[in-house]
XYZ file of C-alpha atoms in Angstrom:
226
model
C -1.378 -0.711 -1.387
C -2.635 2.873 -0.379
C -1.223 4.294 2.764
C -2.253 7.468 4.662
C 0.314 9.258 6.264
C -0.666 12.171 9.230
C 2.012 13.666 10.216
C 2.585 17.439 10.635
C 6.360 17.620 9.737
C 6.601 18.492 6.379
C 10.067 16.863 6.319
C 9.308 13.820 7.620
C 6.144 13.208 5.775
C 8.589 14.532 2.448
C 11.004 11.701 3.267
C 8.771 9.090 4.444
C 6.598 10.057 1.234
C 9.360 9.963 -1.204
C 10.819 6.361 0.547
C 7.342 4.993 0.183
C 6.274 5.575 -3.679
C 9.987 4.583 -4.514
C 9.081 0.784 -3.093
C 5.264 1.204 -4.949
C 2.709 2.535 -2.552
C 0.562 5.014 -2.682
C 0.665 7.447 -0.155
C -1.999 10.200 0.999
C -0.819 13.046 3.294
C -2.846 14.825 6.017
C -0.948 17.534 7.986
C -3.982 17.412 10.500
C -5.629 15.567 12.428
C -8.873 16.990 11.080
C -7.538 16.324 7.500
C -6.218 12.663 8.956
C -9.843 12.135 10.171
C -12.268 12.995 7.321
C -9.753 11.044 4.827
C -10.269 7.973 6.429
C -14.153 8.492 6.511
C -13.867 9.053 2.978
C -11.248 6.644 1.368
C -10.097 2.936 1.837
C -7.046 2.538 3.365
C -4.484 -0.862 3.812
C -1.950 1.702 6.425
C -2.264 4.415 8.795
C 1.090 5.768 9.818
C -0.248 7.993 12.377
C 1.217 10.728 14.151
C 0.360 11.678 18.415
C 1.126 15.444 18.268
C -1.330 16.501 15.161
C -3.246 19.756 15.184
C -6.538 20.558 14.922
C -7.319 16.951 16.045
C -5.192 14.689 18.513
C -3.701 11.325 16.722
C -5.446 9.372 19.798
C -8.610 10.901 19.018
C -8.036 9.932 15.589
C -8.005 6.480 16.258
C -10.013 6.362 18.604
C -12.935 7.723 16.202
C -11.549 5.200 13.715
C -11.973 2.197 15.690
C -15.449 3.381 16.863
C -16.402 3.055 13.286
C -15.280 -0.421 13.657
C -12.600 0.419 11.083
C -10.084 -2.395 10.717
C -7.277 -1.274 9.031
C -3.908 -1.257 10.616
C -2.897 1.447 12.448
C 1.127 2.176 13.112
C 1.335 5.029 15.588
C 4.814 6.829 15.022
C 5.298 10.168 17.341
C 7.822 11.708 19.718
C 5.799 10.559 22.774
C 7.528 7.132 23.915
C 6.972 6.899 27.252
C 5.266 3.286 28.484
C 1.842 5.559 29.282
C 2.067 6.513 25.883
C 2.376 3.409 24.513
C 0.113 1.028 26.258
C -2.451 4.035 25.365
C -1.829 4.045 22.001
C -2.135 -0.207 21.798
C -5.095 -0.273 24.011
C -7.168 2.355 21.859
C -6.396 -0.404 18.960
C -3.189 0.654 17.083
C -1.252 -2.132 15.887
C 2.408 -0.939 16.318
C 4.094 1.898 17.907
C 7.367 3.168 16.922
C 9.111 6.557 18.492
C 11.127 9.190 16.982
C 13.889 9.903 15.723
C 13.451 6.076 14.143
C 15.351 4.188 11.179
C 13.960 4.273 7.926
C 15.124 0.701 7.477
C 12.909 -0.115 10.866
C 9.599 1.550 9.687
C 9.502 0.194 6.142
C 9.895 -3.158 7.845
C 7.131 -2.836 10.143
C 4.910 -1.084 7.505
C 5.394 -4.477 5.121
C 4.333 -6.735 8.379
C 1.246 -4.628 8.805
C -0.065 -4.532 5.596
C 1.110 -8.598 4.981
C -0.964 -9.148 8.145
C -3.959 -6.978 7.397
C -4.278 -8.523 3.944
C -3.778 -12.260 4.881
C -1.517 -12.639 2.124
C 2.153 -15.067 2.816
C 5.199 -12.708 2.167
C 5.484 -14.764 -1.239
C 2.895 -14.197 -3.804
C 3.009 -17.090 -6.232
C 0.894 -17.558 -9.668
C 2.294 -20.039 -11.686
C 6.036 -19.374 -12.189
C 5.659 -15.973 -11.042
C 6.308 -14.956 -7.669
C 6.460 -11.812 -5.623
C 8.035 -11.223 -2.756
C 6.305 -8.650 -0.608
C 9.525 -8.036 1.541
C 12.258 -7.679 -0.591
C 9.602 -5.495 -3.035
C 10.925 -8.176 -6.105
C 9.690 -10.457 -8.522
C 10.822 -13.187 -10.269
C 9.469 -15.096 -13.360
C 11.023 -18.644 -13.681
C 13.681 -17.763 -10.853
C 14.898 -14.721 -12.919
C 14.038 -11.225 -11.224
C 12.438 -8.983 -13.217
C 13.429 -5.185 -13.803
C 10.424 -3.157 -12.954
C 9.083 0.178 -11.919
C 8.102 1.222 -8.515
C 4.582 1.559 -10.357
C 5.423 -1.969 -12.682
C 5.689 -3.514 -9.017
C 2.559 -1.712 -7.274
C 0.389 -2.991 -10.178
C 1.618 -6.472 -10.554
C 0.961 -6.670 -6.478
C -3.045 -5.841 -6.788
C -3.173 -7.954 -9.878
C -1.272 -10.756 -8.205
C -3.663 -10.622 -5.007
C -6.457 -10.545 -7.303
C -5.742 -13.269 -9.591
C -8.012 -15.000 -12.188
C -10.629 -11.227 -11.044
C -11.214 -8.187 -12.819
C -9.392 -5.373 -11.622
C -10.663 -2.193 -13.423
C -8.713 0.774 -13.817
C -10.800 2.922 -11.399
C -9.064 -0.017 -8.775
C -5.582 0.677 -9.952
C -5.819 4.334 -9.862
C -6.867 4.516 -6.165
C -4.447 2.012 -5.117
C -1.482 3.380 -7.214
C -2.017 6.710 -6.767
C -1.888 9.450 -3.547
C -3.445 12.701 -3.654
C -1.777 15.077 -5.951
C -0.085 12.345 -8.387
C -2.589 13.045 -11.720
C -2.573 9.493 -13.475
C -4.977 8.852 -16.046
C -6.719 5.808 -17.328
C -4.510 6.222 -20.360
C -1.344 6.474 -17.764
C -2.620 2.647 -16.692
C -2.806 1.523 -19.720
C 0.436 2.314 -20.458
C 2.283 0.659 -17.495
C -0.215 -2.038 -18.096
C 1.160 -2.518 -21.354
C 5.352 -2.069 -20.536
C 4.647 -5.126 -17.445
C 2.675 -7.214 -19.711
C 5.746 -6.914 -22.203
C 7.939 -8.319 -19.329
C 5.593 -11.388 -18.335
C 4.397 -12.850 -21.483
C 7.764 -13.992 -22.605
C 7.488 -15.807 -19.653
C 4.280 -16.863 -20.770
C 2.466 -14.570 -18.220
C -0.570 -13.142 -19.418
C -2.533 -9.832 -18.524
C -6.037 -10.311 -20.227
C -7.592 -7.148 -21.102
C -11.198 -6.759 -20.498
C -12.769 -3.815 -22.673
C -14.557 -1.290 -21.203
C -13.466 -3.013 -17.896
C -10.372 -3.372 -16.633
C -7.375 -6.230 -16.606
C -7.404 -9.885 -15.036
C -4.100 -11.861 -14.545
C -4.900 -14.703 -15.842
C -4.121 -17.802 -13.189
C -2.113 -21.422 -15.058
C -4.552 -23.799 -15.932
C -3.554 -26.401 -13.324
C -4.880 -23.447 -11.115
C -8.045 -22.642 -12.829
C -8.982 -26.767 -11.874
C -8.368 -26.308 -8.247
């Protein structure tokens, strides 16, 4: 899941950055609303966390120009201005959820797993065979026992998971691992592709690798029938 974060407070987009990548995101920061704005007419987004009080740009004019590209990825507005005005502006220029500071970190990450478990149509459980993820509690468990992965281990088994019994090449991975400034290489994925497939096929879990490609989690056979 890629997020982009506009926010203009270096410390808060630090924080929220750091808290984000730690549970597997990727996250993108834009410091402007100019920056916000030409980010999301050039890259795919599953979040917005978007900021009010941005230079250069206004967040509402952000999402307003967003929305009149008949964007639909999920916006979460999250800015000092919480009066009702503010709010019902915010919702009726199409932002999903609204959330004021100072907030709970707890709170946010919450509402950020909602948004993108709505937006991609997806249960909060992520079964393939006897694997399952749990997009909440960011876990997974093969044959009821929880694995011990990465914050990367569990980004990548989540788009391979959603994407089950498909190709997913490494070009994929990379732009939905990664935010701007992290430098991860195809040989980078192939190396935490490698360290999770370790931990799935004793579970007999397999991660078929296409050449030249990419990777396809390979679905049970009982599921291949359906």
């Amino acid at each position: 899941m890629r997020i982009l974060l506009a926010e203009d407070d270096q410390i808060i987009a630090d924080g929220l950055i750091r808290s984000l990548r730690q549970t597997g995101y990727a996250v993108d920061w834009a410091a402007s609303g100019a920056d916000a704005d030409t980010a999301l007419v050039t890259n795919a987004y599953d979040l917005v966390i978007l900021d009010l009080g941005l230079p250069k740009l206004p967040g509402l004019d952000v999402l307003r120009r967003l929305r009149a590209r008949n964007s639909p990825v999920p916006v979460l507005i999250l800015t000092a201005l919480d009066g009702i005005n503010d709010r019902v502006k915010g919702l009726d220029l199409g932002a999903d959820d609204y959330m004021a500071k100072p907030f709970e970190l707890p709170e946010l990450e919450a509402r950020v797993r909602a948004l993108t478990r709505r937006s991609s149509g997806t249960t909060p459980v992520i079964q393939c065979g006897a694997l399952t993820f749990d997009q909440v509690g960011r876990c997974a468990q093969l044959h009821g026992v929880m694995l011990d992965l990465s914050a990367r281990e569990l980004g990548l088994l989540e788009i391979l998971l959603a994407r089950a019994g498909r190709l997913v090449s490494k070009d994929q991975l990379v732009d939905h691992l990664c935010g701007w400034g992290e430098e991860v290489s195809h040989n980078a994925i192939e190396v935490y592709v490698h360290r999770l497939r370790k931990k799935l096929e004793t579970g007999g879990v397999r991660i078929a690798t296409v050449r030249g490609l990419g990777y396809c989690l390979e679905k049970p056979q009982e599921e291949r029938r359906d």
